[in-house]
CSV table of C-alpha atoms and ligand atoms in Angstrom, one decimal:
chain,number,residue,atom,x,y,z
Y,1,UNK,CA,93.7,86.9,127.6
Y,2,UNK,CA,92.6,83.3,126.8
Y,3,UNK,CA,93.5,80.6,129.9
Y,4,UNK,CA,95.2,77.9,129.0
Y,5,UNK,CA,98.4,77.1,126.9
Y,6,UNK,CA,98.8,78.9,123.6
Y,7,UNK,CA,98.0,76.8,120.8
Y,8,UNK,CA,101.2,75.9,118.5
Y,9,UNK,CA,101.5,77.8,115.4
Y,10,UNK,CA,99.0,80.4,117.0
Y,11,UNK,CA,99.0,84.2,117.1
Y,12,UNK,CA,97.2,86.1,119.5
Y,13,UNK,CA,94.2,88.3,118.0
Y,14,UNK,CA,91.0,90.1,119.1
Y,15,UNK,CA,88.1,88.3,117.5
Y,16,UNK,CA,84.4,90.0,117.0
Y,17,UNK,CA,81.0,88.1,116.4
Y,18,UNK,CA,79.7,90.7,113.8
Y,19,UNK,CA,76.4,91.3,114.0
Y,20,UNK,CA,76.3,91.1,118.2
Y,21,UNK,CA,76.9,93.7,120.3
Y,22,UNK,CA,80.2,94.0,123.0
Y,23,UNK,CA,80.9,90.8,121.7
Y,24,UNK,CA,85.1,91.4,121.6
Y,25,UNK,CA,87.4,89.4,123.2
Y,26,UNK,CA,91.0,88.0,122.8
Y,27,UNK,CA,91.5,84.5,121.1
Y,28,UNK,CA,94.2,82.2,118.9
Y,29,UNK,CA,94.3,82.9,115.2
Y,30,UNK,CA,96.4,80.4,112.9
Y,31,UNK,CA,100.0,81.9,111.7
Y,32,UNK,CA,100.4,81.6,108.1
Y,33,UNK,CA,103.6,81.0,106.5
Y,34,UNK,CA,104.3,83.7,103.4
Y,35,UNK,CA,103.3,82.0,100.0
Y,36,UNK,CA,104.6,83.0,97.0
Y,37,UNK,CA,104.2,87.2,96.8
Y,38,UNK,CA,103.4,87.4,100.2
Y,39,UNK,CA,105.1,88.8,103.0
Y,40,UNK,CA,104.3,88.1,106.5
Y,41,UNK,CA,104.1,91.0,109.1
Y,42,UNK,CA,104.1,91.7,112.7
Y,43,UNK,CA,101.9,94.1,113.7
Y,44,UNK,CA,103.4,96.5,115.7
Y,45,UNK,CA,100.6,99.0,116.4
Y,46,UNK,CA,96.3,99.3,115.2
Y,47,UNK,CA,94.7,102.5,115.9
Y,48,UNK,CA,91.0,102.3,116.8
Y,49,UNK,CA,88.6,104.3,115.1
Y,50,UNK,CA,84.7,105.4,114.8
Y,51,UNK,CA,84.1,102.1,112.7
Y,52,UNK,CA,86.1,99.6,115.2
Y,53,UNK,CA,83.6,101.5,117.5
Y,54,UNK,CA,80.5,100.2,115.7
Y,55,UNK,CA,81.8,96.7,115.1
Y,56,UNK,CA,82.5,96.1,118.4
Y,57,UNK,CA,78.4,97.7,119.1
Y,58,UNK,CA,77.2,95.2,116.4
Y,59,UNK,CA,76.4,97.8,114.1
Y,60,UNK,CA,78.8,97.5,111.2
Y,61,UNK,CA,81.2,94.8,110.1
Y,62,UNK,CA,81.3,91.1,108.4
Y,63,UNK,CA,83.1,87.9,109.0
Y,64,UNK,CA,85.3,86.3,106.3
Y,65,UNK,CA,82.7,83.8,104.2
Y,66,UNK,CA,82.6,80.6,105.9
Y,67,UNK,CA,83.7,81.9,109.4
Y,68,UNK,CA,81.9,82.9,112.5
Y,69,UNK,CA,84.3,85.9,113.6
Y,70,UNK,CA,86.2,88.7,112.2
Y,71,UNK,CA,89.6,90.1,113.8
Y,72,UNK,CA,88.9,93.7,113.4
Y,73,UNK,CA,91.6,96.7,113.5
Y,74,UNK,CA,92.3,98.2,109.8
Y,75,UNK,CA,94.7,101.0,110.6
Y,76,UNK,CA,98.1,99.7,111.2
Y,77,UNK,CA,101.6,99.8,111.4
Y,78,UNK,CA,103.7,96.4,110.7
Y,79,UNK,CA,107.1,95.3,110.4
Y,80,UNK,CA,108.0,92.8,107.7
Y,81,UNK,CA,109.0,89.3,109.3
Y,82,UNK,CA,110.2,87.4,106.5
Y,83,UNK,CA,109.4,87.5,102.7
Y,84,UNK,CA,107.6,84.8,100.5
Y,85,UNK,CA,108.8,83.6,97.3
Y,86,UNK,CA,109.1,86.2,94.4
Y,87,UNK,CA,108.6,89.7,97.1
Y,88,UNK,CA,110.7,92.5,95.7
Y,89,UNK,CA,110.8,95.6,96.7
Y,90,UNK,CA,110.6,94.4,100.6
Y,91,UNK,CA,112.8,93.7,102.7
Y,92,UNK,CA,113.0,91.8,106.4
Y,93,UNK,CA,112.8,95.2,108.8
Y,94,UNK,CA,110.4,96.9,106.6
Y,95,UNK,CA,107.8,99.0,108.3
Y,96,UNK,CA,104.4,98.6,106.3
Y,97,UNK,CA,100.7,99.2,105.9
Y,98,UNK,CA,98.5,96.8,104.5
Y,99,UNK,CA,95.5,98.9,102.3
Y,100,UNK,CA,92.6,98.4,103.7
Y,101,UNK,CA,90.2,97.5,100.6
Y,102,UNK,CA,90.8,94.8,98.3
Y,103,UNK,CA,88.8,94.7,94.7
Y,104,UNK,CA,85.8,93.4,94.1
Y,105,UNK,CA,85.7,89.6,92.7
Y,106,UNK,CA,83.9,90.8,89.4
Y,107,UNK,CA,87.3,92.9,89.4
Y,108,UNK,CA,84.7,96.0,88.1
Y,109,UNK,CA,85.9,99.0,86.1
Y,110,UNK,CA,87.3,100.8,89.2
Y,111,UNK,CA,88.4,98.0,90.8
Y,112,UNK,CA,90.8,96.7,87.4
Y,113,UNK,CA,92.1,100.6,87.6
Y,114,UNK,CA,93.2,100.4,91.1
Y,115,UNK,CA,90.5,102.5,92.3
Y,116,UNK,CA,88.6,99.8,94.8
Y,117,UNK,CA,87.7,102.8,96.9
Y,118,UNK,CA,85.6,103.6,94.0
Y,119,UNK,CA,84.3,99.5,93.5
Y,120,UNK,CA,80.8,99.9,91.8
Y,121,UNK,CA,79.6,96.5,93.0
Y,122,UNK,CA,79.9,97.0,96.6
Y,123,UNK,CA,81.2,93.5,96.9
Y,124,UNK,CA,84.9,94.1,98.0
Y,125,UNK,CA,86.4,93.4,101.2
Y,126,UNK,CA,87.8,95.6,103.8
Y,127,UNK,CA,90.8,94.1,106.2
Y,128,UNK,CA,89.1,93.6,109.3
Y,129,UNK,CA,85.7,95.8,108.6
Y,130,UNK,CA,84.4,93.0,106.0
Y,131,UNK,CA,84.7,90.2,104.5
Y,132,UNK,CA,88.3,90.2,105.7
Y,133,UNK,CA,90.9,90.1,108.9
Y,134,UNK,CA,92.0,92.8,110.1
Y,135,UNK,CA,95.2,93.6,112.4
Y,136,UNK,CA,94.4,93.2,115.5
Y,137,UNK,CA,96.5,90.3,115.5
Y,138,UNK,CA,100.0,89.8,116.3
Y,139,UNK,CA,101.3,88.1,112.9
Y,140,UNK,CA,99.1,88.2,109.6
Y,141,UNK,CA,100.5,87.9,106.0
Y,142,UNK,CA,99.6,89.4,103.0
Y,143,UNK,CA,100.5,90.2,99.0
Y,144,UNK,CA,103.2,92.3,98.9
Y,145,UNK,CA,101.6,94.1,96.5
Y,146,UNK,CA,98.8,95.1,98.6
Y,147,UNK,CA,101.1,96.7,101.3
Y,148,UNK,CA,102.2,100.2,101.0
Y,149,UNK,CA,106.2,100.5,102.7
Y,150,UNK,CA,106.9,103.6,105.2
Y,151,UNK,CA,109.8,104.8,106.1
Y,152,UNK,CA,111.4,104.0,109.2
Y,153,UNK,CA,111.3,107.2,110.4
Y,154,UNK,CA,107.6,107.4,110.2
Y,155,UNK,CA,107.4,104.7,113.3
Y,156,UNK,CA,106.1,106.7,115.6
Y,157,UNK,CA,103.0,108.2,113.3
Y,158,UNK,CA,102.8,105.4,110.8
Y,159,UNK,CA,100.0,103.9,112.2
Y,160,UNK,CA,98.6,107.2,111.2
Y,161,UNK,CA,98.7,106.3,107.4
Y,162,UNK,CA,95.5,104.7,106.8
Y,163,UNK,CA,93.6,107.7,108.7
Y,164,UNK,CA,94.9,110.4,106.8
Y,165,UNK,CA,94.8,108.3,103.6
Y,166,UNK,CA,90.8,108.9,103.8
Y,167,UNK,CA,91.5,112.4,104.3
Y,168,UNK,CA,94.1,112.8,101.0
Y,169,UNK,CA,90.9,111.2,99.1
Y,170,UNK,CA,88.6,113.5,100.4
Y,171,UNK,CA,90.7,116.9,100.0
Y,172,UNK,CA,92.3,115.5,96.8
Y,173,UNK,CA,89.0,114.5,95.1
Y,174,UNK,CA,87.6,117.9,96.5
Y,175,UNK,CA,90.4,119.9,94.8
Y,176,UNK,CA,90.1,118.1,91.6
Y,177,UNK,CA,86.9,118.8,91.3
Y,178,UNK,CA,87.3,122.6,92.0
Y,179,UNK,CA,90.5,122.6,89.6
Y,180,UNK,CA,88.1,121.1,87.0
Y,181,UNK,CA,85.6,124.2,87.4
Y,182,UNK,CA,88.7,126.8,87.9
Y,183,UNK,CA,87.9,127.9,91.3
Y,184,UNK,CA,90.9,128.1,93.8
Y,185,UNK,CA,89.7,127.2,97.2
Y,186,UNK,CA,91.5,129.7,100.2
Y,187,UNK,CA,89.0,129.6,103.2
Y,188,UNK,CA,88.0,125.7,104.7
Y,189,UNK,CA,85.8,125.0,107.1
Y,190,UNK,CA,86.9,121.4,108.8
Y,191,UNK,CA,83.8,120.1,111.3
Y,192,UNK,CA,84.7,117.9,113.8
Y,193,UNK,CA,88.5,117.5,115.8
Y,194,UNK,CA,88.6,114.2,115.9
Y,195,UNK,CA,91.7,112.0,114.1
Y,196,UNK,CA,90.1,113.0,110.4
Y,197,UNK,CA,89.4,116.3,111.4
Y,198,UNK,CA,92.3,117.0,112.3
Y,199,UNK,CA,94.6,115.2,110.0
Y,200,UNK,CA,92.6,117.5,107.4
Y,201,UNK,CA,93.4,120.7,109.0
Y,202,UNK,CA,97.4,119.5,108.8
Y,203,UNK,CA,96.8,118.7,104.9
Y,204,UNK,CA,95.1,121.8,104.2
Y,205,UNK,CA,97.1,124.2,106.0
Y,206,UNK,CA,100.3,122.9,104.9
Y,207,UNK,CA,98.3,123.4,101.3
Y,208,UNK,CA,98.3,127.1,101.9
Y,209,UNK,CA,94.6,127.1,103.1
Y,210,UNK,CA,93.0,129.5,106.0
Y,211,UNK,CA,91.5,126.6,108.6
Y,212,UNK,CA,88.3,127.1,110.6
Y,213,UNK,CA,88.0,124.4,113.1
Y,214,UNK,CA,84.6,123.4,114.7
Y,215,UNK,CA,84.4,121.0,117.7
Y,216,UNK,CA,82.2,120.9,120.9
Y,217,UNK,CA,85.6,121.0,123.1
Y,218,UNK,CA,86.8,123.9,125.2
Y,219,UNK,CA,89.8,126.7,124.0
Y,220,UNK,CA,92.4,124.9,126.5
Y,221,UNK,CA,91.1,121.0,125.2
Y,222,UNK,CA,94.4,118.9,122.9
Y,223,UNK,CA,91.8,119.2,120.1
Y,224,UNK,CA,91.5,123.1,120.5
Y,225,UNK,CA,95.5,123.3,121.0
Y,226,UNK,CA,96.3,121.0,118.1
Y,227,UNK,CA,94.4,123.5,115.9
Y,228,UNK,CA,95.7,126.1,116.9
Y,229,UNK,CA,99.5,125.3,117.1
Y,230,UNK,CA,98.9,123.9,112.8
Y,231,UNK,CA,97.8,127.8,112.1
Y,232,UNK,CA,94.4,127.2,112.4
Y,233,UNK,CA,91.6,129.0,114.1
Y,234,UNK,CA,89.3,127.1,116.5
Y,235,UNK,CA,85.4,127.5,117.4
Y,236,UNK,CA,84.0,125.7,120.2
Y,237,UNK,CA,80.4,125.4,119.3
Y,238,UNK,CA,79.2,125.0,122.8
Y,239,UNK,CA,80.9,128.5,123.3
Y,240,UNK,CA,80.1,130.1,120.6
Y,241,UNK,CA,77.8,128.3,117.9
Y,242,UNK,CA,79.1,127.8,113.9
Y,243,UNK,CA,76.2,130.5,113.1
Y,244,UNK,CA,77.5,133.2,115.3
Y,245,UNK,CA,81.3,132.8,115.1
Y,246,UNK,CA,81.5,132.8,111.1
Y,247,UNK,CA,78.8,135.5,111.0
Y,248,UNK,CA,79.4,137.0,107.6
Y,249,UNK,CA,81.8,134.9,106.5
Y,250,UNK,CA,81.8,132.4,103.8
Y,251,UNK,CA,83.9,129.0,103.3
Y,252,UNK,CA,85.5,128.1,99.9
Y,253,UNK,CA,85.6,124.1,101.2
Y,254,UNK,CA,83.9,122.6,104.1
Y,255,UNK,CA,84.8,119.1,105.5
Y,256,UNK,CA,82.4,117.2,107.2
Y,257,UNK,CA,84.1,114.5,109.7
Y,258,UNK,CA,82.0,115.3,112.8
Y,259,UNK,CA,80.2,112.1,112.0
Y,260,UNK,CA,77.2,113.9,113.5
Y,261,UNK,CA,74.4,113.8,110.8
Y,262,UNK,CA,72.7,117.2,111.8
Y,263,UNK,CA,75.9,119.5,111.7
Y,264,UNK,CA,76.5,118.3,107.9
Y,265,UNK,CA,73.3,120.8,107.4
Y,266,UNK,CA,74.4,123.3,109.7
Y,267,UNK,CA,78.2,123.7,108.0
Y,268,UNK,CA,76.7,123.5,104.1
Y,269,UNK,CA,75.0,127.0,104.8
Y,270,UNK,CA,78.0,128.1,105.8
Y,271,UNK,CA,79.7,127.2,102.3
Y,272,UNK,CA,80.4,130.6,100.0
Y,273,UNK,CA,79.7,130.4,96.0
Y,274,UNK,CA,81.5,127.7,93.9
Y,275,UNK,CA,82.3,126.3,97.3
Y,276,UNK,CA,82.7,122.5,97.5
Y,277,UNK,CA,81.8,120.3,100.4
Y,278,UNK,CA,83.4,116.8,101.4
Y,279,UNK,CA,81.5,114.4,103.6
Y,280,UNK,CA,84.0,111.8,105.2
Y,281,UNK,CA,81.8,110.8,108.6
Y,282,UNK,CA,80.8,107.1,108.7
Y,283,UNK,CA,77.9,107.2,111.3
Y,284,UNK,CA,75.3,104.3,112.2
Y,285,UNK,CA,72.4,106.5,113.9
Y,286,UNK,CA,68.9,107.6,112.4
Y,287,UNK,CA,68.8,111.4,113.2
Y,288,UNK,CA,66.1,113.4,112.0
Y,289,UNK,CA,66.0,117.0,111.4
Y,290,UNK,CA,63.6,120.0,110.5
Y,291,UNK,CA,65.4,121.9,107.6
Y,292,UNK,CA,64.7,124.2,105.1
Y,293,UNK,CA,65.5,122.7,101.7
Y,294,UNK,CA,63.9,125.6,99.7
Y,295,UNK,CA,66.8,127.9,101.0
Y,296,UNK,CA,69.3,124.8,101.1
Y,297,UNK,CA,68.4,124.0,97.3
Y,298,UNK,CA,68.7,127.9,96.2
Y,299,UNK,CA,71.6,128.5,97.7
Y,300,UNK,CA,73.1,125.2,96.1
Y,301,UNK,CA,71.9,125.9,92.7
Y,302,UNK,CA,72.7,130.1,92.7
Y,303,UNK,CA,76.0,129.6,94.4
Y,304,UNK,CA,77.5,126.9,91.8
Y,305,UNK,CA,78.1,124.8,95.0
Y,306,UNK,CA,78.8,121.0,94.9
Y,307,UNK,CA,78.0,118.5,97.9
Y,308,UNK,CA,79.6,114.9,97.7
Y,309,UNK,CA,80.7,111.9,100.2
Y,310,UNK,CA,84.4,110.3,100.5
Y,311,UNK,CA,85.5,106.9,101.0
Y,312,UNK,CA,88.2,105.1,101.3
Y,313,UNK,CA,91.2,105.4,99.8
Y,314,UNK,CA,93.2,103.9,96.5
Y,315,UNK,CA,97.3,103.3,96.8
Y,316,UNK,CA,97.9,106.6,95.7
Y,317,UNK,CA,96.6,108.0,98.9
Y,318,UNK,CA,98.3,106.0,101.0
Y,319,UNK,CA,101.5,107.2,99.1
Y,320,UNK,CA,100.4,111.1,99.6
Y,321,UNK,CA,99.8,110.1,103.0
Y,322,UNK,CA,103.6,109.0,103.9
Y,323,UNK,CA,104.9,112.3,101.8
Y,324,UNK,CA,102.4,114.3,103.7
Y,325,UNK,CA,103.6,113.1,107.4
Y,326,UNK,CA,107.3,113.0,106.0
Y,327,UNK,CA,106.8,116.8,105.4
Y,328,UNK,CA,105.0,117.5,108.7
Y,329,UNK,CA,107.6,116.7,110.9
Y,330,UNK,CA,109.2,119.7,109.7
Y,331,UNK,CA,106.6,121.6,108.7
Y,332,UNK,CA,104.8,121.3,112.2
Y,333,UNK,CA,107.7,119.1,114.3
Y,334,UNK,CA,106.0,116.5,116.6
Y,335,UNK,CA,102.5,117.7,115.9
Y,336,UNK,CA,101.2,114.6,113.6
Y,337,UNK,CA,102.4,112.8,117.0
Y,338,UNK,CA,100.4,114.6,119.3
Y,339,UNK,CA,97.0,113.0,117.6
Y,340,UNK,CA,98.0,109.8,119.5
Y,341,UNK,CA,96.8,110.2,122.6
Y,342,UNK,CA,96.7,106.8,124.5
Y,343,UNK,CA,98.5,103.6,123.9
Y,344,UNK,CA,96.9,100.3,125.4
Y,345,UNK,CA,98.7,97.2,125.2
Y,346,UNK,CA,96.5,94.1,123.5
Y,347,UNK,CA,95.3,92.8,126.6
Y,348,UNK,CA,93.9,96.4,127.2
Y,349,UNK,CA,92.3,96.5,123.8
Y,350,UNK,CA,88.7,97.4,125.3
Y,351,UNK,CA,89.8,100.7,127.1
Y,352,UNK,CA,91.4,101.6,123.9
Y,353,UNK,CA,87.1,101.1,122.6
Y,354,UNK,CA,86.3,103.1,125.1
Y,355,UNK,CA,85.4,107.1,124.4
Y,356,UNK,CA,87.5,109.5,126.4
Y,357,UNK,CA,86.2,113.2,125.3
Y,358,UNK,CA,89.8,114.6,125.8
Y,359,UNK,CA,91.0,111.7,123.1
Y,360,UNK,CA,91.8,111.8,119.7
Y,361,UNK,CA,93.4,108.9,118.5
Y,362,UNK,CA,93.7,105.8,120.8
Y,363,UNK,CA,96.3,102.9,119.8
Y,364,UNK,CA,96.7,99.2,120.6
Y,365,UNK,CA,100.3,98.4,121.1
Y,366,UNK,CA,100.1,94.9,119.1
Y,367,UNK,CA,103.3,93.2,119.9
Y,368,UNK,CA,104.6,95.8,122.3
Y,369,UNK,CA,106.8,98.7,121.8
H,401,BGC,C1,87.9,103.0,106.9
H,401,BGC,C2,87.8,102.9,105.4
H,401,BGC,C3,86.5,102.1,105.1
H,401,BGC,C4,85.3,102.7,105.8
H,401,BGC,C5,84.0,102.0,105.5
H,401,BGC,C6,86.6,103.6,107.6
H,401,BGC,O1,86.8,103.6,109.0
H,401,BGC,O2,89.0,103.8,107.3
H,401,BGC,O3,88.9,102.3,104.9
H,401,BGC,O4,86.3,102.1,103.7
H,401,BGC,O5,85.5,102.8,107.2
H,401,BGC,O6,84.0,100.7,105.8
């Protein structure tokens, strides 16, 4: 916590120098009054992810133009405080989630659509990835507009939104795509346990689907038992590699969110004909790997099969998102809950940075419980 007194009209926030490495720490932000559409929100909870990870290493991440730092934290869960002039639709009370993207300036054909997650310019800004604060900040405000409302009884997995909003993009671009072609996928392979991973498995078994689960964690690990209790079955690749435990078999969808380059190669074998693979994983490193793209490019070619990336996510995932965890919690009671594994308060904001192999999905209690 910063010494001294706390500046008036001040919020507490964590603040980043992008660009330099372990460079977080916890400073005064102005608070904003609501202007006219705006609402102004508490944040109540930020959930760290992968990309907080690489902002805070230096790797990823850009300061609002004309600043020096950026408050990171883009998955959130916020209350609204009070409303600016001309909100509707909102009301003092209101749990909400602000989207992450915002359009391009050029406002470019996606963008004008509403589909910023599909911006062809690549000069929009994400709340507090780039260009843009995030939520790791007590009190922010924002357009009404741009905030997507969740139910109150969502408050103890709404900070979940914005996670599994990247996954209803990736499965629901991926199934569009197969509609399109007429193929009905029944068999997924989902790589990686993580928060993605296994918000995927959730979305695609309660879509009917047979789950495969890879991860490098042990039968009796959360990630393993999370799995398992949604219906799905789980390989540990260090017990049993991908190759050896789907001997034979063949995957109608495969989703990448490993975030580990050199596995994206290993699970595309393992994709069937007409099968269609999503890559969601975000990763920073330089891997390379010795593979045989004769056999990769026949398969791809005499198999029908398609191989694309995800990002991001418009309004209407967000929406899909709030349905989807309304439905789990009776579809698969306290589950969707069970992804958050450790709650830090915002004084405690690096341990939440920190990687615990037995995590999944590490929270910052903003402005307490
Ligand atoms: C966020 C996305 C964002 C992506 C790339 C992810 O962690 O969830 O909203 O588009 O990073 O910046």
């Amino acid at each position: 916590m910063p010494d001294g007194k706390r500046p008036k009209g001040s919020c507490l926030a964590v603040q980043v120098t992008p660009g330099q490495a372990h460079s977080a720490r916890i400073g005064y932000e102005p608070r904003q009054e609501p202007g006219q559409g705006e609402v102004a929100l508490t944040v109540l909870e930020c959930g760290i992810c992968g990309t907080d990870a690489e902002i805070e290493q230096g790797l990823y991440g850009a300061a609002p133009p004309g600043e020096d730092h950026l408050v990171p934290g883009h998955e959130s869960l916020c209350e609204v405080a009070a409303l600016g002039p001309g909100v509707t639709g909102f009301s003092p009370g209101d749990l909400a989630v602000p989207i992450v993207r915002r359009p391009c300036p050029e406002n470019c054909d996606p963008c004008s659509r509403g589909r910023w997650d599909m911006c062809l310019t690549g000069h929009y800004a994400e709340r507090g990835i780039s260009r843009l604060h995030g939520m790791l900040r007590e009190c922010l405000t924002d357009e009404a507009a741009r905030c997507v409302q969740v139910p109150k009884d969502l408050r103890g997995v709404g900070v979940l939104v914005e996670p599994l909003s990247i996954v209803e993009k990736a499965i629901g671009e991926t199934m569009l795509i197969q509609e399109r072609r007429g193929v009905r996928p029944l068999r997924a392979l989902v790589t990686g346990a993580g928060p993605i991973g296994l918000l995927a498995t959730l979305c695609l078994r309660s879509r009917g689907l047979e789950v495969t689960v890879l991860d490098q964690r042990p039968q009796a690990s959360p990630k393993a038992r999370i799995a398992t209790a949604a219906g799905a079955r789980y390989i540990d690749d260090l017990q049993e590699p991908l190759e050896r435990a789907t001997a034979g078999e063949a995957f109608d969808l495969v989703l990448e969110a490993s975030g580990f380059a050199p596995l994206v190669f290993r699970a595309l074998r393992r994709l069937g004909r007409n099968g269609a693979m999503v890559l969601t994983g975000v990763t920073a490193g330089h891997h390379t790997i010795p593979i045989d793209v004769d056999a990769m490019n026949q398969e791809m070619v005499l198999e029908n099969q398609v191989l694309f990336g995800s990002v991001n996510a418009a309004r209407q995932h967000y929406e899909s998102a709030v349905q989807d965890l309304l439905a789990w919690e009776t579809d698969f009671p306290g589950l969707a809950g069970q992804l958050i594994t450790a709650r830090h308060p915002l004084g405690s904001f690096q341990e939440a940075l920190s990687k615990d192999s037995d995590g999944i999905k590490s929270v910052v209690e903003v402005t307490g419980s």
